[in-house]
PDB file of C-alpha atoms in Angstrom:
ATOM      1  CA  LYS A 166       3.310  -4.213 -26.333  1.00  0.00           C
ATOM      2  CA  ASN A 167       3.229  -2.986 -22.738  1.00  0.00           C
ATOM      3  CA  GLN A 168       1.141  -5.446 -20.780  1.00  0.00           C
ATOM      4  CA  VAL A 169       0.480  -6.620 -17.248  1.00  0.00           C
ATOM      5  CA  GLU A 170      -0.788 -10.172 -16.734  1.00  0.00           C
ATOM      6  CA  GLN A 171      -2.140 -11.443 -13.421  1.00  0.00           C
ATOM      7  CA  SER A 172      -2.847 -14.922 -12.185  1.00  0.00           C
ATOM      8  CA  PRO A 173      -4.963 -16.535 -11.032  1.00  0.00           C
ATOM      9  CA  GLN A 174      -8.063 -14.695 -12.221  1.00  0.00           C
ATOM     10  CA  SER A 175      -9.886 -15.741  -9.091  1.00  0.00           C
ATOM     11  CA  LEU A 176      -9.059 -17.551  -5.887  1.00  0.00           C
ATOM     12  CA  ILE A 177     -11.035 -18.917  -2.959  1.00  0.00           C
ATOM     13  CA  ILE A 178      -9.258 -19.617   0.317  1.00  0.00           C
ATOM     14  CA  LEU A 179     -10.266 -20.340   3.896  1.00  0.00           C
ATOM     15  CA  GLU A 180      -9.880 -17.724   6.591  1.00  0.00           C
ATOM     16  CA  GLY A 181      -6.482 -17.923   8.262  1.00  0.00           C
ATOM     17  CA  LYS A 182      -4.715 -19.422   5.248  1.00  0.00           C
ATOM     18  CA  ASN A 183      -1.961 -17.741   3.246  1.00  0.00           C
ATOM     19  CA  CYS A 184      -2.049 -17.072  -0.473  1.00  0.00           C
ATOM     20  CA  THR A 185       0.148 -15.659  -3.219  1.00  0.00           C
ATOM     21  CA  LEU A 186      -0.960 -13.679  -6.241  1.00  0.00           C
ATOM     22  CA  GLN A 187       1.202 -13.350  -9.341  1.00  0.00           C
ATOM     23  CA  CYS A 188       1.910 -10.503 -11.741  1.00  0.00           C
ATOM     24  CA  ASN A 189       4.027 -10.640 -14.906  1.00  0.00           C
ATOM     25  CA  TYR A 190       4.698  -7.550 -16.958  1.00  0.00           C
ATOM     26  CA  THR A 191       6.291  -6.528 -20.226  1.00  0.00           C
ATOM     27  CA  VAL A 192       6.098  -2.785 -19.585  1.00  0.00           C
ATOM     28  CA  SER A 193       9.362  -1.109 -20.507  1.00  0.00           C
ATOM     29  CA  PRO A 194      11.258   0.906 -19.493  1.00  0.00           C
ATOM     30  CA  PHE A 195      10.190   0.054 -15.985  1.00  0.00           C
ATOM     31  CA  SER A 196       9.733   2.708 -13.315  1.00  0.00           C
ATOM     32  CA  ASN A 197       7.679   1.162 -10.543  1.00  0.00           C
ATOM     33  CA  LEU A 198       5.136  -1.523  -9.742  1.00  0.00           C
ATOM     34  CA  ARG A 199       2.128  -1.049  -7.497  1.00  0.00           C
ATOM     35  CA  TRP A 200      -0.373  -3.351  -5.896  1.00  0.00           C
ATOM     36  CA  TYR A 201      -3.863  -2.071  -5.213  1.00  0.00           C
ATOM     37  CA  LYS A 202      -6.768  -3.582  -3.295  1.00  0.00           C
ATOM     38  CA  GLN A 203     -10.235  -2.821  -4.571  1.00  0.00           C
ATOM     39  CA  ASP A 204     -13.318  -3.666  -2.575  1.00  0.00           C
ATOM     40  CA  THR A 205     -16.516  -4.148  -4.542  1.00  0.00           C
ATOM     41  CA  GLY A 206     -18.061  -0.826  -5.513  1.00  0.00           C
ATOM     42  CA  ARG A 207     -15.149   1.237  -4.205  1.00  0.00           C
ATOM     43  CA  GLY A 208     -12.028   2.845  -5.609  1.00  0.00           C
ATOM     44  CA  PRO A 209      -8.667   1.009  -5.443  1.00  0.00           C
ATOM     45  CA  VAL A 210      -6.482   1.531  -2.398  1.00  0.00           C
ATOM     46  CA  SER A 211      -2.702   1.440  -2.677  1.00  0.00           C
ATOM     47  CA  LEU A 212      -0.952  -1.397  -0.820  1.00  0.00           C
ATOM     48  CA  THR A 213       2.664  -1.057  -1.986  1.00  0.00           C
ATOM     49  CA  ILE A 214       4.834   0.750  -4.510  1.00  0.00           C
ATOM     50  CA  MET A 215       8.186  -0.757  -5.514  1.00  0.00           C
ATOM     51  CA  THR A 216      10.870   0.749  -7.692  1.00  0.00           C
ATOM     52  CA  PHE A 217      13.571  -1.058  -9.647  1.00  0.00           C
ATOM     53  CA  SER A 218      15.935  -1.308  -6.693  1.00  0.00           C
ATOM     54  CA  GLU A 219      13.413  -2.737  -4.236  1.00  0.00           C
ATOM     55  CA  ASN A 220      12.664  -6.454  -4.203  1.00  0.00           C
ATOM     56  CA  THR A 221      10.454  -6.725  -1.117  1.00  0.00           C
ATOM     57  CA  LYS A 222       8.011  -4.405   0.565  1.00  0.00           C
ATOM     58  CA  SER A 223       5.523  -5.140   3.326  1.00  0.00           C
ATOM     59  CA  ASN A 224       2.331  -3.498   4.466  1.00  0.00           C
ATOM     60  CA  GLY A 225       0.983  -5.358   7.462  1.00  0.00           C
ATOM     61  CA  ARG A 226      -0.040  -8.843   6.370  1.00  0.00           C
ATOM     62  CA  TYR A 227       0.676  -7.971   2.730  1.00  0.00           C
ATOM     63  CA  THR A 228       4.171  -8.587   1.332  1.00  0.00           C
ATOM     64  CA  ALA A 229       5.039  -7.755  -2.251  1.00  0.00           C
ATOM     65  CA  THR A 230       8.118  -9.016  -4.051  1.00  0.00           C
ATOM     66  CA  LEU A 231       9.635  -7.819  -7.292  1.00  0.00           C
ATOM     67  CA  ASP A 232      12.106  -9.491  -9.628  1.00  0.00           C
ATOM     68  CA  ALA A 233      12.930  -6.830 -12.212  1.00  0.00           C
ATOM     69  CA  ASP A 234      15.131  -9.255 -14.173  1.00  0.00           C
ATOM     70  CA  THR A 235      12.318 -11.716 -14.861  1.00  0.00           C
ATOM     71  CA  LYS A 236       9.677  -8.957 -14.741  1.00  0.00           C
ATOM     72  CA  GLN A 237       7.626 -10.747 -12.149  1.00  0.00           C
ATOM     73  CA  SER A 238       5.984  -9.648  -8.933  1.00  0.00           C
ATOM     74  CA  SER A 239       3.974 -11.440  -6.295  1.00  0.00           C
ATOM     75  CA  LEU A 240       1.699 -10.359  -3.486  1.00  0.00           C
ATOM     76  CA  HIS A 241       1.652 -12.655  -0.481  1.00  0.00           C
ATOM     77  CA  ILE A 242      -1.179 -12.395   2.017  1.00  0.00           C
ATOM     78  CA  THR A 243      -0.554 -13.939   5.411  1.00  0.00           C
ATOM     79  CA  ALA A 244      -3.223 -15.234   7.788  1.00  0.00           C
ATOM     80  CA  SER A 245      -6.070 -14.129   5.552  1.00  0.00           C
ATOM     81  CA  GLN A 246      -9.140 -12.435   6.986  1.00  0.00           C
ATOM     82  CA  LEU A 247     -12.664 -12.107   5.649  1.00  0.00           C
ATOM     83  CA  SER A 248     -11.947  -8.432   4.965  1.00  0.00           C
ATOM     84  CA  ASP A 249      -9.233  -9.443   2.500  1.00  0.00           C
ATOM     85  CA  SER A 250     -11.978 -10.466   0.073  1.00  0.00           C
ATOM     86  CA  ALA A 251     -11.462  -8.032  -2.802  1.00  0.00           C
ATOM     87  CA  SER A 252      -9.825  -7.633  -6.190  1.00  0.00           C
ATOM     88  CA  TYR A 253      -6.072  -7.165  -6.174  1.00  0.00           C
ATOM     89  CA  ILE A 254      -4.693  -5.192  -9.077  1.00  0.00           C
ATOM     90  CA  CYS A 255      -1.091  -5.046 -10.236  1.00  0.00           C
ATOM     91  CA  VAL A 256      -0.100  -1.780 -11.894  1.00  0.00           C
ATOM     92  CA  VAL A 257       3.133  -0.866 -13.683  1.00  0.00           C
ATOM     93  CA  GLN A 258       4.413   2.578 -14.573  1.00  0.00           C
ATOM     94  CA  ARG A 259       6.919   3.309 -17.323  1.00  0.00           C
ATOM     95  CA  THR A 260       9.882   5.566 -16.758  1.00  0.00           C
ATOM     96  CA  GLY A 261       9.150   9.149 -17.698  1.00  0.00           C
ATOM     97  CA  ARG A 262       5.459   8.489 -18.187  1.00  0.00           C
ATOM     98  CA  ARG A 263       2.730   9.103 -15.697  1.00  0.00           C
ATOM     99  CA  ALA A 264       0.206   6.817 -17.363  1.00  0.00           C
ATOM    100  CA  LEU A 265      -0.203   3.482 -15.578  1.00  0.00           C
ATOM    101  CA  THR A 266      -0.769   0.045 -17.115  1.00  0.00           C
ATOM    102  CA  PHE A 267      -3.199  -2.064 -15.129  1.00  0.00           C
ATOM    103  CA  GLY A 268      -3.538  -5.809 -14.856  1.00  0.00           C
ATOM    104  CA  SER A 269      -7.010  -7.292 -14.974  1.00  0.00           C
ATOM    105  CA  GLY A 270      -6.829  -8.205 -11.303  1.00  0.00           C
ATOM    106  CA  THR A 271      -7.198 -11.292  -9.150  1.00  0.00           C
ATOM    107  CA  ARG A 272     -10.509 -11.685  -7.382  1.00  0.00           C
ATOM    108  CA  LEU A 273      -9.879 -13.144  -3.917  1.00  0.00           C
ATOM    109  CA  GLN A 274     -12.644 -14.591  -1.799  1.00  0.00           C
ATOM    110  CA  VAL A 275     -11.890 -15.534   1.798  1.00  0.00           C
ATOM    111  CA  GLN A 276     -14.406 -17.926   3.287  1.00  0.00           C
ATOM    112  CA  PRO A 277     -15.019 -18.603   6.990  1.00  0.00           C
TER     113      PRO A 277
ATOM    114  CA  LYS B 296      -7.506  15.210   5.488  1.00  0.00           C
ATOM    115  CA  ALA B 297     -10.547  14.593   3.321  1.00  0.00           C
ATOM    116  CA  GLY B 298     -10.157  12.009   0.586  1.00  0.00           C
ATOM    117  CA  VAL B 299     -10.889  12.273  -3.103  1.00  0.00           C
ATOM    118  CA  THR B 300     -14.542  13.002  -3.752  1.00  0.00           C
ATOM    119  CA  GLN B 301     -16.493  12.339  -6.914  1.00  0.00           C
ATOM    120  CA  THR B 302     -19.932  13.495  -7.897  1.00  0.00           C
ATOM    121  CA  PRO B 303     -22.377  12.214  -8.732  1.00  0.00           C
ATOM    122  CA  ARG B 304     -21.936   8.669  -7.440  1.00  0.00           C
ATOM    123  CA  TYR B 305     -24.511   7.207  -9.810  1.00  0.00           C
ATOM    124  CA  LEU B 306     -25.812   8.410 -13.144  1.00  0.00           C
ATOM    125  CA  ILE B 307     -28.210   7.034 -15.736  1.00  0.00           C
ATOM    126  CA  LYS B 308     -28.207   8.489 -19.234  1.00  0.00           C
ATOM    127  CA  THR B 309     -29.493   7.497 -22.653  1.00  0.00           C
ATOM    128  CA  ARG B 310     -27.546   7.040 -25.848  1.00  0.00           C
ATOM    129  CA  GLY B 311     -26.627  10.276 -27.573  1.00  0.00           C
ATOM    130  CA  GLN B 312     -26.689  12.373 -24.422  1.00  0.00           C
ATOM    131  CA  GLN B 313     -23.640  13.939 -22.852  1.00  0.00           C
ATOM    132  CA  VAL B 314     -22.455  13.752 -19.260  1.00  0.00           C
ATOM    133  CA  THR B 315     -20.086  15.663 -16.975  1.00  0.00           C
ATOM    134  CA  LEU B 316     -18.432  14.045 -13.974  1.00  0.00           C
ATOM    135  CA  SER B 317     -16.658  15.944 -11.233  1.00  0.00           C
ATOM    136  CA  CYS B 318     -13.645  15.148  -9.066  1.00  0.00           C
ATOM    137  CA  SER B 319     -12.227  17.039  -6.098  1.00  0.00           C
ATOM    138  CA  PRO B 320      -8.699  15.891  -5.230  1.00  0.00           C
ATOM    139  CA  ILE B 321      -7.107  15.676  -1.810  1.00  0.00           C
ATOM    140  CA  SER B 322      -6.145  19.113  -0.573  1.00  0.00           C
ATOM    141  CA  GLY B 323      -2.675  20.022  -1.826  1.00  0.00           C
ATOM    142  CA  HIS B 324      -2.669  17.459  -4.638  1.00  0.00           C
ATOM    143  CA  ARG B 325      -2.209  19.025  -8.031  1.00  0.00           C
ATOM    144  CA  SER B 326      -2.377  15.944 -10.237  1.00  0.00           C
ATOM    145  CA  VAL B 327      -5.692  14.373 -11.169  1.00  0.00           C
ATOM    146  CA  SER B 328      -6.039  11.273 -13.329  1.00  0.00           C
ATOM    147  CA  TRP B 329      -9.181   9.693 -14.726  1.00  0.00           C
ATOM    148  CA  TYR B 330      -9.782   5.995 -15.371  1.00  0.00           C
ATOM    149  CA  GLN B 331     -12.560   3.905 -16.843  1.00  0.00           C
ATOM    150  CA  GLN B 332     -13.266   0.516 -15.281  1.00  0.00           C
ATOM    151  CA  THR B 333     -15.400  -2.124 -16.969  1.00  0.00           C
ATOM    152  CA  PRO B 334     -15.724  -5.857 -16.256  1.00  0.00           C
ATOM    153  CA  GLY B 335     -14.331  -6.736 -19.679  1.00  0.00           C
ATOM    154  CA  GLN B 336     -11.464  -4.263 -20.004  1.00  0.00           C
ATOM    155  CA  GLY B 337     -10.514  -3.653 -16.394  1.00  0.00           C
ATOM    156  CA  LEU B 338      -9.033  -0.293 -15.480  1.00  0.00           C
ATOM    157  CA  GLN B 339      -7.984   1.899 -18.385  1.00  0.00           C
ATOM    158  CA  PHE B 340      -6.263   5.251 -18.222  1.00  0.00           C
ATOM    159  CA  LEU B 341      -8.197   8.159 -19.732  1.00  0.00           C
ATOM    160  CA  PHE B 342      -6.091  11.247 -19.042  1.00  0.00           C
ATOM    161  CA  GLU B 343      -4.138  13.149 -16.429  1.00  0.00           C
ATOM    162  CA  TYR B 344      -4.138  16.824 -15.551  1.00  0.00           C
ATOM    163  CA  PHE B 345      -1.589  18.817 -13.628  1.00  0.00           C
ATOM    164  CA  SER B 346      -1.868  22.545 -12.988  1.00  0.00           C
ATOM    165  CA  GLU B 347      -4.752  22.864 -15.442  1.00  0.00           C
ATOM    166  CA  THR B 348      -2.768  21.199 -18.250  1.00  0.00           C
ATOM    167  CA  GLN B 349      -3.363  17.764 -19.721  1.00  0.00           C
ATOM    168  CA  ARG B 350      -0.093  15.843 -19.350  1.00  0.00           C
ATOM    169  CA  ASN B 351      -1.053  12.415 -20.626  1.00  0.00           C
ATOM    170  CA  LYS B 352      -3.893  10.920 -22.595  1.00  0.00           C
ATOM    171  CA  GLY B 353      -4.957   7.314 -23.046  1.00  0.00           C
ATOM    172  CA  ASN B 354      -6.405   5.660 -26.129  1.00  0.00           C
ATOM    173  CA  PHE B 355      -9.958   6.903 -25.978  1.00  0.00           C
ATOM    174  CA  PRO B 356     -11.954   8.687 -28.692  1.00  0.00           C
ATOM    175  CA  GLY B 357     -12.313  12.453 -28.732  1.00  0.00           C
ATOM    176  CA  ARG B 358     -15.778  12.133 -27.191  1.00  0.00           C
ATOM    177  CA  PHE B 359     -13.946  11.857 -23.884  1.00  0.00           C
ATOM    178  CA  SER B 360     -12.507  15.129 -22.667  1.00  0.00           C
ATOM    179  CA  GLY B 361     -11.559  16.750 -19.435  1.00  0.00           C
ATOM    180  CA  ARG B 362     -10.306  19.850 -17.789  1.00  0.00           C
ATOM    181  CA  GLN B 363      -8.824  21.016 -14.527  1.00  0.00           C
ATOM    182  CA  PHE B 364      -9.531  24.224 -12.697  1.00  0.00           C
ATOM    183  CA  SER B 365      -7.173  26.480 -10.793  1.00  0.00           C
ATOM    184  CA  ASN B 366      -8.255  24.896  -7.488  1.00  0.00           C
ATOM    185  CA  SER B 367      -7.222  21.463  -8.926  1.00  0.00           C
ATOM    186  CA  ARG B 368     -10.794  20.237  -9.178  1.00  0.00           C
ATOM    187  CA  SER B 369     -11.332  18.347 -12.403  1.00  0.00           C
ATOM    188  CA  GLU B 370     -14.229  17.523 -14.651  1.00  0.00           C
ATOM    189  CA  MET B 371     -14.587  14.818 -17.252  1.00  0.00           C
ATOM    190  CA  ASN B 372     -17.046  15.072 -20.110  1.00  0.00           C
ATOM    191  CA  VAL B 373     -18.355  12.375 -22.411  1.00  0.00           C
ATOM    192  CA  SER B 374     -20.370  13.486 -25.419  1.00  0.00           C
ATOM    193  CA  THR B 375     -22.689  11.440 -27.623  1.00  0.00           C
ATOM    194  CA  LEU B 376     -22.897   8.591 -25.129  1.00  0.00           C
ATOM    195  CA  GLU B 377     -22.784   5.000 -26.357  1.00  0.00           C
ATOM    196  CA  LEU B 378     -23.928   1.831 -24.588  1.00  0.00           C
ATOM    197  CA  GLY B 379     -20.282   0.808 -24.235  1.00  0.00           C
ATOM    198  CA  ASP B 380     -19.556   3.880 -22.140  1.00  0.00           C
ATOM    199  CA  SER B 381     -21.356   2.258 -19.221  1.00  0.00           C
ATOM    200  CA  ALA B 382     -18.635   1.882 -16.607  1.00  0.00           C
ATOM    201  CA  LEU B 383     -17.248   2.981 -13.280  1.00  0.00           C
ATOM    202  CA  TYR B 384     -15.282   6.198 -13.782  1.00  0.00           C
ATOM    203  CA  LEU B 385     -12.555   6.657 -11.228  1.00  0.00           C
ATOM    204  CA  CYS B 386     -10.591   9.745 -10.396  1.00  0.00           C
ATOM    205  CA  ALA B 387      -7.249   9.636  -8.599  1.00  0.00           C
ATOM    206  CA  SER B 388      -5.140  12.422  -7.168  1.00  0.00           C
ATOM    207  CA  SER B 389      -1.477  12.607  -6.263  1.00  0.00           C
ATOM    208  CA  SER B 390       1.345  15.041  -5.680  1.00  0.00           C
ATOM    209  CA  SER B 391       3.586  15.807  -8.630  1.00  0.00           C
ATOM    210  CA  PRO B 392       6.315  13.136  -8.691  1.00  0.00           C
ATOM    211  CA  PRO B 393       5.392  10.144 -10.856  1.00  0.00           C
ATOM    212  CA  THR B 394       6.133   7.626  -8.108  1.00  0.00           C
ATOM    213  CA  ASP B 395       3.752   9.252  -5.658  1.00  0.00           C
ATOM    214  CA  THR B 396       0.865   7.160  -4.456  1.00  0.00           C
ATOM    215  CA  GLN B 397      -2.372   7.797  -6.275  1.00  0.00           C
ATOM    216  CA  TYR B 398      -5.426   8.085  -4.071  1.00  0.00           C
ATOM    217  CA  PHE B 399      -8.621   7.005  -5.740  1.00  0.00           C
ATOM    218  CA  GLY B 400     -12.099   8.350  -5.219  1.00  0.00           C
ATOM    219  CA  PRO B 401     -15.158   6.090  -4.874  1.00  0.00           C
ATOM    220  CA  GLY B 402     -16.025   6.481  -8.534  1.00  0.00           C
ATOM    221  CA  THR B 403     -19.080   7.472 -10.530  1.00  0.00           C
ATOM    222  CA  ARG B 404     -21.153   4.580 -11.851  1.00  0.00           C
ATOM    223  CA  LEU B 405     -22.474   5.596 -15.274  1.00  0.00           C
ATOM    224  CA  THR B 406     -25.181   3.539 -16.932  1.00  0.00           C
ATOM    225  CA  VAL B 407     -26.099   4.286 -20.537  1.00  0.00           C
ATOM    226  CA  LEU B 408     -29.462   2.958 -21.687  1.00  0.00           C
TER     227      LEU B 408
END
């Protein structure tokens, strides 16, 4: 079954600290993996898209890694800010298919 | 460039009614996808339209339908509403290639009483 599992479900960190969110997937055949940030009450916003050949991609303080062999990805947030408080969703797309498979998300809360 | 717009933003209906939601994609984008987001199920793919044709469909009953117009605007219709249809309905637009970034709208919050 094509699935995307994220951990942890929720996370609380102090402002300025770093954190890492995990994503494991069984979607096959793999085309690309995306990380989205979703603020409460708003639509998701794309952070990164990685294809099979890419193992690291950065977007400001966000760095995503991909290990296509173990089917794992992580999103590392550096020097967290209060505005990073949101849900982070891992999404995987299968080759030749446009439909996306979504993880259930990690809810991050950054406290002052 | 204006982003993806969805109307209405909030909607309250009763069981058995039907509802139509609208999505205007980013100018130049020809692909529009619809998603349902609930606290229990997360984001789930409903369907995708490209050039007025449905290209993909998720695992939702036939009560959920959609269409796309020649100007790429899309509508989603849900007939015979059930309590479980209460959700945030998100629309996303992109250019044609599958690896293109999808840009999401703010969503329509549907509450079924």
